[in-house]
Coordinates of C-alpha atoms (C1' of nucleotides) in Angstrom, one line a residue:
Chain M
X251 CA 25.6 -45.8 -8.7
X252 CA 26.3 -43.1 -5.7
X253 CA 24.8 -39.5 -5.8
X254 CA 27.0 -36.7 -6.0
X255 CA 25.7 -33.6 -6.1
X256 CA 27.5 -30.2 -6.2
X257 CA 26.9 -26.7 -5.1
X258 CA 28.9 -24.2 -7.4
X259 CA 28.5 -20.6 -6.4
X260 CA 30.6 -18.0 -8.0
X261 CA 32.3 -15.8 -5.1
X262 CA 30.6 -12.3 -5.4
X263 CA 31.3 -11.2 -1.9
X264 CA 27.7 -11.8 -0.8
X265 CA 25.5 -15.2 -0.1
X266 CA 22.0 -14.7 -1.3
X267 CA 19.2 -16.6 0.2
X268 CA 18.5 -18.2 -2.9
X269 CA 21.9 -20.1 -3.2
X270 CA 21.7 -20.9 0.4
X271 CA 18.3 -22.7 -0.2
X272 CA 19.9 -24.5 -3.6
X273 CA 23.1 -25.5 -1.5
X274 CA 20.6 -26.8 1.0
X275 CA 18.4 -28.9 -1.3
X276 CA 21.5 -30.3 -2.9
X277 CA 23.1 -31.1 0.8
X278 CA 19.5 -32.7 2.0
X279 CA 19.6 -34.7 -1.1
X280 CA 22.9 -36.2 -0.6
X281 CA 22.8 -36.9 3.3
X282 CA 19.4 -38.7 2.1
X283 CA 20.8 -40.5 -0.3
X284 CA 24.0 -40.9 1.5
X285 CA 25.7 -39.3 -1.4
X286 CA 28.4 -36.7 -1.7
X287 CA 28.1 -33.1 -1.7
X288 CA 30.4 -31.3 -3.6
X289 CA 31.5 -27.7 -3.2
X290 CA 33.1 -26.0 -6.4
X291 CA 33.8 -22.5 -7.1
X292 CA 33.0 -21.1 -10.5
X293 CA 35.3 -18.5 -10.3
X294 CA 36.3 -18.4 -14.1
X295 CA 35.2 -14.5 -14.2
X296 CA 38.3 -13.1 -13.1
X297 CA 36.3 -10.0 -11.9
X298 CA 34.9 -12.0 -9.3
X299 CA 37.9 -13.6 -7.5
X300 CA 39.2 -12.7 -4.2
X301 CA 40.2 -14.7 -0.7
X302 CA 37.5 -12.5 0.9
X303 CA 34.8 -13.4 -1.5
X304 CA 35.3 -17.2 -1.0
X305 CA 35.2 -16.7 2.8
X306 CA 31.7 -15.7 2.5
X307 CA 30.7 -18.8 1.1
X308 CA 32.8 -21.0 3.1
X309 CA 31.1 -19.0 6.3
X310 CA 27.9 -19.2 5.0
X311 CA 27.5 -23.0 4.5
X312 CA 29.4 -23.6 7.7
X313 CA 27.3 -21.2 9.6
X314 CA 23.9 -23.1 8.3
X315 CA 25.5 -26.5 9.2
X316 CA 26.1 -27.6 5.8
X317 CA 29.2 -29.5 5.6
X318 CA 30.8 -30.7 2.1
X319 CA 32.4 -34.1 1.4
X320 CA 34.9 -32.7 -1.5
X321 CA 36.0 -29.4 -2.0
X322 CA 38.2 -26.5 -1.0
X323 CA 39.5 -27.1 2.6
X324 CA 38.6 -30.6 2.5
X325 CA 39.9 -32.0 -0.9
X326 CA 39.1 -35.0 -2.6
X327 CA 39.9 -37.1 -5.8
X328 CA 38.5 -34.9 -8.2
X329 CA 40.0 -31.5 -7.8
X330 CA 41.2 -28.6 -7.9
X331 CA 37.3 -27.5 -7.0
X332 CA 38.3 -24.0 -8.0
X333 CA 37.5 -23.1 -11.8
X334 CA 40.6 -20.8 -11.9
X335 CA 43.0 -23.6 -11.3
X336 CA 41.5 -25.9 -14.1
X337 CA 42.4 -24.1 -17.2
X338 CA 44.2 -27.2 -18.9
X339 CA 41.3 -29.5 -18.3
X340 CA 39.1 -27.2 -20.5
X341 CA 41.6 -26.6 -22.9
X342 CA 41.7 -30.5 -23.6
X343 CA 38.1 -30.5 -23.9
X344 CA 37.9 -27.8 -26.2
X345 CA 40.8 -29.2 -28.4
X346 CA 38.9 -32.7 -28.5
X347 CA 35.8 -30.2 -29.5
X348 CA 37.7 -28.4 -32.3
X349 CA 39.6 -31.8 -33.7
X350 CA 36.0 -33.8 -34.1
X351 CA 34.9 -30.7 -35.7
X352 CA 32.0 -30.1 -33.0
X353 CA 33.2 -26.5 -32.4
X354 CA 34.8 -24.1 -34.8
X355 CA 36.9 -20.7 -34.3
X356 CA 35.2 -17.3 -35.8
X357 CA 36.0 -13.9 -34.6
X358 CA 38.8 -15.4 -32.2
X359 CA 36.1 -17.2 -29.9
X360 CA 35.4 -20.6 -30.3
X361 CA 31.8 -21.9 -30.9
X362 CA 29.7 -25.0 -30.5
X363 CA 28.2 -26.2 -34.0
X364 CA 24.5 -27.1 -34.1
X365 CA 23.3 -29.8 -36.5
X366 CA 20.7 -29.0 -38.4
X367 CA 19.4 -26.9 -41.7
X368 CA 20.9 -23.3 -41.5
X369 CA 18.8 -20.0 -42.4
X370 CA 19.1 -16.6 -42.0
X371 CA 16.2 -14.5 -40.4
X372 CA 15.9 -10.9 -38.4
X373 CA 15.7 -11.3 -35.1
X374 CA 13.8 -8.7 -32.9
X375 CA 16.2 -9.2 -30.1
X376 CA 19.5 -8.8 -31.2
X377 CA 18.1 -6.3 -33.7
X378 CA 20.0 -7.7 -36.6
X379 CA 20.0 -10.4 -39.2
X380 CA 21.2 -13.7 -37.9
X381 CA 22.0 -17.1 -38.6
X382 CA 19.9 -19.5 -37.3
X383 CA 19.6 -23.5 -37.3
X384 CA 16.8 -25.6 -37.2
X385 CA 18.0 -27.9 -34.7
X386 CA 16.1 -30.7 -33.0
X387 CA 14.5 -29.9 -29.6
X388 CA 16.7 -30.8 -26.9
X389 CA 14.5 -33.2 -24.5
X390 CA 14.9 -32.8 -20.7
X391 CA 13.5 -35.3 -18.2
X392 CA 13.6 -32.9 -15.3
X393 CA 13.1 -34.6 -11.7
X394 CA 10.8 -31.6 -10.7
X395 CA 9.3 -30.2 -13.9
X396 CA 8.9 -33.5 -15.7
X397 CA 9.3 -33.6 -19.3
X398 CA 10.4 -30.3 -21.2
X399 CA 11.5 -29.6 -24.7
X400 CA 13.7 -26.7 -25.7
X401 CA 15.3 -26.1 -29.3
X402 CA 18.7 -24.1 -29.5
X403 CA 18.7 -22.2 -32.8
X404 CA 22.1 -20.8 -33.1
X405 CA 25.4 -21.6 -32.3
X406 CA 27.0 -20.1 -29.4
X407 CA 30.1 -19.5 -27.9
X408 CA 32.2 -21.9 -25.5
X409 CA 35.4 -20.0 -25.6
X410 CA 35.5 -16.4 -25.4
X411 CA 38.1 -14.3 -27.9
X412 CA 40.2 -13.6 -24.6
X413 CA 40.5 -17.4 -24.0
X414 CA 38.1 -17.6 -21.1
X415 CA 35.9 -20.9 -21.4
X416 CA 32.4 -19.6 -20.4
X417 CA 30.2 -20.7 -17.9
X418 CA 28.1 -23.2 -19.8
X419 CA 31.1 -24.9 -20.9
X420 CA 33.2 -25.2 -17.7
X421 CA 30.0 -26.2 -16.0
X422 CA 29.3 -29.0 -17.9
X423 CA 33.0 -30.0 -18.0
X424 CA 33.5 -29.9 -14.3
X425 CA 30.1 -31.8 -13.9
X426 CA 31.6 -34.5 -16.2
X427 CA 34.8 -34.6 -14.9
X428 CA 33.6 -34.6 -11.1
X429 CA 30.7 -37.6 -12.0
X430 CA 28.0 -35.3 -10.6
X431 CA 24.7 -37.4 -11.1
X432 CA 22.1 -35.0 -10.2
X433 CA 22.4 -31.5 -11.0
X434 CA 20.1 -29.3 -8.8
X435 CA 19.8 -25.8 -9.2
X436 CA 17.5 -22.6 -9.9
X437 CA 14.8 -22.6 -12.5
X438 CA 16.8 -19.5 -13.9
X439 CA 19.2 -22.6 -15.6
X440 CA 16.1 -24.5 -17.2
X441 CA 16.5 -22.2 -20.3
X442 CA 20.6 -22.9 -20.0
X443 CA 19.8 -26.8 -19.8
X444 CA 19.6 -27.1 -23.5
X445 CA 23.1 -25.6 -24.3
X446 CA 24.5 -27.9 -21.4
X447 CA 22.9 -30.8 -22.6
X448 CA 24.5 -30.2 -26.3
X449 CA 27.4 -29.8 -24.8
X450 CA 27.5 -33.0 -22.8
X451 CA 26.4 -35.0 -25.9
X452 CA 29.2 -33.3 -28.1
X453 CA 31.4 -34.5 -25.4
X454 CA 30.1 -37.9 -25.6
X455 CA 29.3 -37.7 -21.9
X456 CA 26.3 -39.3 -19.9
X457 CA 24.0 -36.4 -19.2
X458 CA 23.2 -36.1 -15.5
X459 CA 19.9 -35.9 -14.1
X460 CA 18.3 -32.4 -13.5
X461 CA 15.9 -30.9 -11.0
X462 CA 15.1 -27.3 -11.4
X463 CA 13.9 -25.6 -8.2
X464 CA 11.5 -22.8 -8.4
X465 CA 12.9 -19.3 -7.5
X466 CA 12.3 -16.9 -4.4
X467 CA 10.5 -14.0 -5.5
X468 CA 10.2 -10.9 -3.9
X469 CA 7.1 -10.0 -1.5
X470 CA 4.6 -8.7 -3.4
X471 CA 4.4 -5.5 -1.3
X472 CA 8.2 -5.1 -2.3
X473 CA 8.4 -5.5 -5.8
X474 CA 8.2 -7.8 -9.0
X475 CA 10.6 -10.2 -9.8
X476 CA 13.2 -12.6 -8.4
X477 CA 14.6 -11.6 -5.2
X478 CA 17.5 -9.3 -5.5
X479 CA 20.6 -9.0 -3.3
X480 CA 19.3 -5.4 -2.5
X481 CA 15.6 -7.0 -1.0
X482 CA 15.5 -7.1 2.8
X483 CA 16.0 -10.6 3.8
X484 CA 18.1 -11.8 0.6
X485 CA 21.6 -11.9 2.0
X486 CA 22.5 -14.7 4.7
X487 CA 24.8 -12.0 6.2
X488 CA 21.9 -10.3 7.4
X489 CA 20.5 -13.0 9.3
X490 CA 24.0 -13.3 11.0
X491 CA 23.9 -9.6 12.0
X492 CA 20.4 -9.4 13.5
X493 CA 20.8 -12.4 15.5
X494 CA 18.8 -15.2 13.8
X495 CA 19.5 -18.9 14.9
X496 CA 21.0 -20.8 11.8
X497 CA 18.6 -23.8 12.7
X498 CA 15.8 -21.4 12.4
X499 CA 17.1 -19.9 9.0
X500 CA 17.8 -23.3 7.9
X501 CA 14.3 -24.9 8.7
X502 CA 12.8 -21.9 7.1
X503 CA 14.5 -22.2 3.9
X504 CA 13.8 -26.0 4.1
X505 CA 10.0 -25.2 4.0
X506 CA 10.5 -22.7 0.8
X507 CA 9.4 -25.3 -2.0
X508 CA 9.4 -28.3 -0.1
X509 CA 7.1 -29.6 2.8
X510 CA 6.7 -32.8 4.8
X511 CA 3.3 -32.9 4.0
X512 CA 1.8 -33.3 7.4
X513 CA 1.4 -30.2 9.9
X514 CA 4.9 -30.2 10.9
X515 CA 7.0 -26.9 10.7
X516 CA 9.4 -26.8 13.2
X517 CA 11.4 -29.7 12.2
X518 CA 14.5 -31.4 13.1
X519 CA 17.3 -31.5 10.4
X520 CA 17.6 -34.8 10.9
X521 CA 13.9 -35.6 10.5
X522 CA 14.0 -33.8 7.4
X523 CA 17.2 -35.3 5.5
X524 CA 15.0 -38.5 6.1
X525 CA 12.2 -37.4 4.5
X526 CA 13.4 -35.2 1.6
X527 CA 12.7 -36.1 -2.0
X528 CA 13.7 -33.9 -4.7
X529 CA 9.9 -35.1 -6.4
X530 CA 8.5 -33.6 -3.4
X531 CA 9.7 -30.0 -4.5
X532 CA 6.9 -27.3 -5.6
X533 CA 6.9 -26.5 -9.1
X534 CA 5.8 -22.7 -8.5
X535 CA 7.9 -20.0 -7.1
X536 CA 7.6 -19.0 -3.6
X537 CA 7.6 -15.8 -2.0
X538 CA 9.8 -14.6 0.7
X539 CA 7.9 -13.8 4.1
X540 CA 9.6 -12.1 6.9
X541 CA 6.9 -12.4 9.6
X542 CA 7.4 -16.4 8.9
X543 CA 10.9 -16.6 9.1
X544 CA 10.6 -14.3 12.6
X545 CA 8.2 -16.5 14.2
X546 CA 10.1 -19.4 13.5
X547 CA 12.9 -18.0 14.7
X548 CA 11.3 -17.0 18.0
X549 CA 10.0 -20.8 18.0
X550 CA 13.9 -21.6 17.8
X551 CA 14.6 -19.0 20.6
X552 CA 11.8 -20.7 22.8
X553 CA 13.2 -23.6 22.9
X554 CA 16.5 -23.0 23.7
X555 CA 17.9 -23.7 27.1
X556 CA 18.4 -20.5 29.1
X557 CA 22.5 -21.1 29.2
X558 CA 22.4 -21.2 25.5
X559 CA 20.1 -18.5 25.0
X560 CA 22.3 -16.1 27.4
X561 CA 25.3 -17.3 25.6
X562 CA 23.6 -16.2 22.3
X563 CA 22.5 -13.0 23.8
X564 CA 25.8 -11.9 25.4
X565 CA 27.2 -10.7 21.8
X566 CA 24.3 -9.0 21.0
X567 CA 24.5 -7.1 24.6
X568 CA 27.8 -6.2 24.0
X569 CA 27.2 -5.0 20.5
X570 CA 24.5 -2.5 21.7
X571 CA 27.2 -1.3 24.4
X572 CA 25.3 -2.7 27.0
X573 CA 27.3 -4.2 30.4
X574 CA 26.1 -7.6 31.1
X575 CA 28.8 -8.2 33.5
X576 CA 27.3 -6.2 36.1
X577 CA 25.1 -9.2 36.8
X578 CA 26.9 -12.6 37.7
X579 CA 25.6 -15.4 35.6
X580 CA 22.8 -16.6 37.9
X581 CA 21.3 -13.1 37.8
X582 CA 22.0 -12.5 34.2
X583 CA 20.0 -15.7 33.0
X584 CA 17.3 -14.6 35.8
X585 CA 16.9 -11.5 33.7
X586 CA 17.3 -12.7 30.1
X587 CA 14.4 -15.6 30.9
X588 CA 12.0 -13.1 31.4
X589 CA 12.4 -12.1 27.8
X590 CA 13.6 -15.0 26.0
X591 CA 9.8 -16.2 25.3
X592 CA 9.0 -12.8 23.9
X593 CA 11.7 -11.8 21.3
X594 CA 11.7 -12.8 17.8
X595 CA 15.3 -12.4 17.1
X596 CA 18.3 -11.3 19.4
X597 CA 18.4 -8.3 17.9
X598 CA 15.2 -7.3 19.7
X599 CA 17.0 -7.8 22.8
X600 CA 18.5 -4.4 23.3
X601 CA 15.5 -2.5 22.9
X602 CA 13.3 -5.2 24.9
X603 CA 15.4 -5.5 28.0
X604 CA 18.1 -2.9 27.8
X605 CA 17.1 -1.0 30.7
X606 CA 18.4 -4.0 32.7
X607 CA 22.0 -3.1 31.6
X608 CA 22.3 0.9 31.8
X609 CA 21.0 3.6 33.5
X610 CA 20.5 5.5 30.2
X611 CA 17.7 3.8 29.0
X612 CA 15.0 6.0 27.0
X613 CA 11.7 6.5 28.3
X614 CA 9.1 5.9 25.5
X615 CA 7.1 9.2 25.2
X616 CA 4.1 7.7 23.7
X617 CA 3.8 5.6 26.5
X618 CA 4.4 8.6 28.9
X619 CA 1.6 10.5 27.1
X620 CA -0.6 7.4 27.4
X621 CA -0.3 6.6 30.8
X622 CA -0.2 10.4 31.5
X623 CA -3.7 11.0 30.1
X624 CA -5.3 8.6 33.1
X625 CA -2.6 8.7 35.7
X626 CA -0.8 11.9 37.9
X627 CA 2.4 10.4 37.0
X628 CA 4.4 12.6 39.5
X629 CA 1.8 11.9 42.2
X630 CA 2.1 8.5 42.0
X631 CA 6.0 8.4 41.9
X632 CA 5.8 10.7 45.0
X633 CA 3.8 8.0 46.7
X634 CA 6.0 4.9 45.1
X635 CA 9.2 6.3 46.5
X636 CA 8.5 6.3 50.2
X637 CA 6.5 3.2 50.0
X638 CA 9.5 0.9 48.1
X639 CA 12.0 2.8 50.2
X640 CA 10.0 1.5 53.4
X641 CA 10.5 -1.8 51.9
X642 CA 13.2 -4.1 53.5
X643 CA 12.4 -7.8 52.3
X644 CA 13.2 -7.2 48.4
X645 CA 11.4 -10.2 47.1
X646 CA 8.9 -11.0 44.3
X647 CA 6.3 -11.5 47.1
X648 CA 7.3 -8.6 49.2
X649 CA 7.4 -6.0 46.2
X650 CA 4.1 -7.1 44.9
X651 CA 2.3 -7.0 48.5
X652 CA 3.8 -3.5 48.7
X653 CA 2.6 -2.4 45.4
X654 CA -0.8 -3.9 45.9
X655 CA -1.3 -2.2 49.2
X656 CA -0.4 1.3 48.1
X657 CA -2.8 0.9 45.1
X658 CA -5.5 -0.1 47.7
X659 CA -4.6 2.3 50.2
X660 CA -5.5 4.9 47.6
X661 CA -9.0 3.4 47.1
X662 CA -7.8 1.9 43.6
X663 CA -7.1 -1.5 42.1
X664 CA -4.0 -3.2 43.4
X665 CA -2.4 -2.8 40.5
X666 CA -3.0 0.9 40.1
X667 CA 0.8 2.1 40.3
X668 CA 2.2 -0.7 37.9
X669 CA 2.1 1.2 34.6
X670 CA 3.9 4.3 36.0
X671 CA 6.5 2.2 38.0
X672 CA 7.3 0.5 34.9
X673 CA 7.5 3.5 32.6
X674 CA 9.8 5.2 35.5
X675 CA 12.1 1.9 35.8
X676 CA 12.2 0.1 32.2
X677 CA 11.2 3.4 30.0
X678 CA 8.0 1.3 28.2
X679 CA 4.7 1.0 28.2
X680 CA 5.0 -2.9 28.3
X681 CA 7.5 -5.8 29.1
X682 CA 8.1 -8.8 31.3
X683 CA 6.3 -9.3 34.3
X684 CA 7.4 -6.3 36.6
X685 CA 8.2 -7.9 40.2
X686 CA 11.1 -9.7 38.9
X687 CA 12.4 -6.9 37.1
X688 CA 12.4 -4.8 40.1
X689 CA 13.7 -7.7 42.3
X690 CA 16.7 -8.5 39.8
X691 CA 17.3 -4.6 39.4
X692 CA 17.6 -4.2 43.1
X693 CA 16.2 -1.7 45.5
X694 CA 19.1 0.5 45.1
X695 CA 19.0 0.8 41.5
X696 CA 15.3 1.2 41.5
X697 CA 14.9 3.9 43.8
X698 CA 17.8 5.7 42.0
X699 CA 15.4 5.3 39.0
X700 CA 12.4 6.6 40.5
X701 CA 14.2 9.7 41.9
X702 CA 15.8 10.7 38.5
X703 CA 12.5 10.0 37.1
X704 CA 10.7 12.3 39.6
X705 CA 13.1 15.4 38.7
Chain G
rG2 C1' 9.5 -9.9 -30.0
rG3 C1' 10.9 -15.6 -29.8
rC4 C1' 11.7 -19.6 -26.4
rC5 C1' 10.7 -22.4 -21.7
rC6 C1' 8.4 -22.9 -16.9
rC7 C1' 4.4 -22.0 -13.4
rA8 C1' -0.6 -21.0 -11.4
rU9 C1' -4.9 -23.5 -4.3
rC10 C1' -6.4 -18.1 1.7
rG11 C1' -2.3 -11.6 1.4
rU12 C1' 2.3 -15.3 2.1
rC13 C1' 4.0 -20.5 2.9
rU14 C1' 1.5 -24.7 1.6
rA15 C1' -1.8 -30.0 2.2
rG16 C1' -4.8 -31.9 -1.5
rG17 C1' -3.2 -35.6 -7.2
rG18 C1' -10.9 -37.5 -10.1
rG19 C1' -16.0 -38.9 -5.4
rA20 C1' -13.3 -38.6 1.8
rC21 C1' -13.1 -30.7 -0.1
rC22 C1' -19.5 -26.0 0.7
rA23 C1' -10.8 -27.5 0.4
rG24 C1' -7.2 -28.5 6.0
rG25 C1' -2.7 -26.4 8.5
rA26 C1' 1.1 -22.5 9.4
rC27 C1' 2.7 -16.8 9.3
rG28 C1' -0.2 -12.3 9.1
rU29 C1' -4.7 -9.7 9.8
rC30 C1' -9.2 -9.0 13.1
rG31 C1' -11.9 -10.2 17.7
rC32 C1' -12.1 -12.4 22.7
rG33 C1' -9.7 -14.5 27.1
rU34 C1' -5.1 -14.6 30.2
rU35 C1' -2.0 -10.3 32.1
rC36 C1' -0.1 -4.6 35.6
rU37 C1' 1.3 -4.0 30.9
rC38 C1' 3.1 -5.8 26.1
rA39 C1' 5.9 -8.0 21.4
rU40 C1' 4.6 -13.9 24.1
rC41 C1' 0.8 -17.5 25.2
rG42 C1' -4.4 -19.6 24.7
rC43 C1' -9.3 -19.7 21.9
rG44 C1' -12.2 -17.9 18.0
rA45 C1' -13.1 -15.6 13.1
rA46 C1' -12.6 -13.4 8.3
rG47 C1' -9.9 -15.6 3.9
rA48 C1' -8.3 -19.3 -1.8
rC49 C1' -9.0 -23.5 -5.9
rU50 C1' -7.5 -16.9 -12.0
rG51 C1' -11.2 -17.1 -16.0
rG52 C1' -13.7 -20.0 -20.2
rG53 C1' -13.9 -24.2 -22.8
rG54 C1' -13.7 -29.5 -22.8
rU55 C1' -13.2 -35.0 -20.8
rU56 C1' -16.4 -37.4 -17.2
rC57 C1' -22.1 -39.9 -13.9
rG58 C1' -18.6 -36.7 -11.1
rA59 C1' -12.7 -32.0 -11.6
rA60 C1' -9.3 -28.0 -7.2
rU61 C1' -7.6 -32.3 -9.4
rC62 C1' -6.8 -34.9 -16.5
rC63 C1' -6.9 -31.8 -21.5
rC64 C1' -6.9 -27.4 -24.5
rC65 C1' -7.2 -22.0 -24.6
rA66 C1' -6.9 -17.3 -22.5
rU67 C1' -5.1 -14.4 -18.6
rG68 C1' -1.5 -13.6 -15.0
rG69 C1' 3.5 -14.5 -12.7
rG70 C1' 8.4 -16.2 -13.3
rG71 C1' 12.6 -17.2 -16.3
rC72 C1' 16.1 -17.1 -20.6
rU73 C1' 17.2 -14.7 -25.1
rG74 C1' 25.6 -12.1 -23.7
rC75 C1' 32.2 -13.3 -25.8
rC76 C1' 28.0 -12.6 -17.2
rA77 C1' 27.2 -17.1 -14.1

RNA sequence: GGCCCCAUCGUCUAGGGGACCAGGACGUCGCGUUCUCAUCGCGAAGACUGGGGUUCGAAUCCCCAUGGGGCUGCCA
């Protein structure tokens, strides 16, 4: 039987990193097995339904390079793929349960009836006397977790008194209708699975295979519990706006709970697809580590051909109000090449290389203080100006020679003037190689900056 | 409270009875390269949660404890 998996998010207006990973593992499994990856929107809760919100889901999946074989936008033979349009189907199934006596109505809602001896007990959590059922435990052979048993002990609502079917019901009905073979989802659903299995059985439908993946927890430094949408790094949107490469984010997500079992980390997605197995997924939950994410991203950034790096940099520079159009393509590539190997995300660009594009670069006061301690800043500037002014051949070598001579003529090291010069021209105490920076900026701008810095 | 799941360096992980005084990566620290730095190179510190079993032998299997997580809604 062909594998059919689904990702079933509900439109909330944001896309959580945990959802992204759940989607990814479903997608990987479908691609690995040659099965189908289905996108289904769980928008039964009317509060959570708007075009805007749906777009967030589609855009995030596309950004991360996950394409769906059936679902909104692409169609398929098992639609509609929006739960809000499937009301008739649910009604049909509920009527079946009702007519077979497997469900009943009470307080205006529809309840699934559990099989077993009934008794009354005080429930500490509900703080009330409730009717319970000694039902046989539901057995789940989870692909990741193995044998799990859990007994439901109360009838539960499947249709609310306002007529809306609840999540557990629609989720199961859709999985039946769409022929889902493997339910791959977060461990937070593990306890719900007993309800789901009971519904599958009441409906006389085959139960799919389950694979409950570990959750992504907060960085312990940040707090306890699973990552919430308010935590740094929790939303895919954040990676988009900070200028992460989608391939890097996706790669990082692959490695959170799954491993190729060798020392590889930066992996081509085709290779991940080839190796991916549900049985290799970790049982223990993972913690989000932003530093590692940044590291991976920098590796991807470095591996980019310069033209692509430049193309990716442009919107970031533009957004920061930096005018890259003052350079032609070749010069722009020249400048950005210097920083490509140094930054972690595109977002670092304005702060690290902004001086290339504006005369309003900030002077790092800390660096000024540090340099000022051992260097006579105004004195060095006063010597730098005539020396560079006299330079007609504005090449890396010529600039370097000039600076070296200047240092040595002063009875110092060849690079004695570098720190002050960098501070004046770039505003910072560190950065890429100095000669190419000066060359790219051009003599005119360098001289202008030196004079401005002197006054 | 009840039920369910989980447990190797700070973090992500390799390991699945002898190959492990536990390997890799991020981070940290040190050194080197460099005019500088946020890159790069080299090196170091750093873990089998605890206690009982089983076994000739346990990080690996079992039990208990502890710790973490989840569910317990007419949310999804």
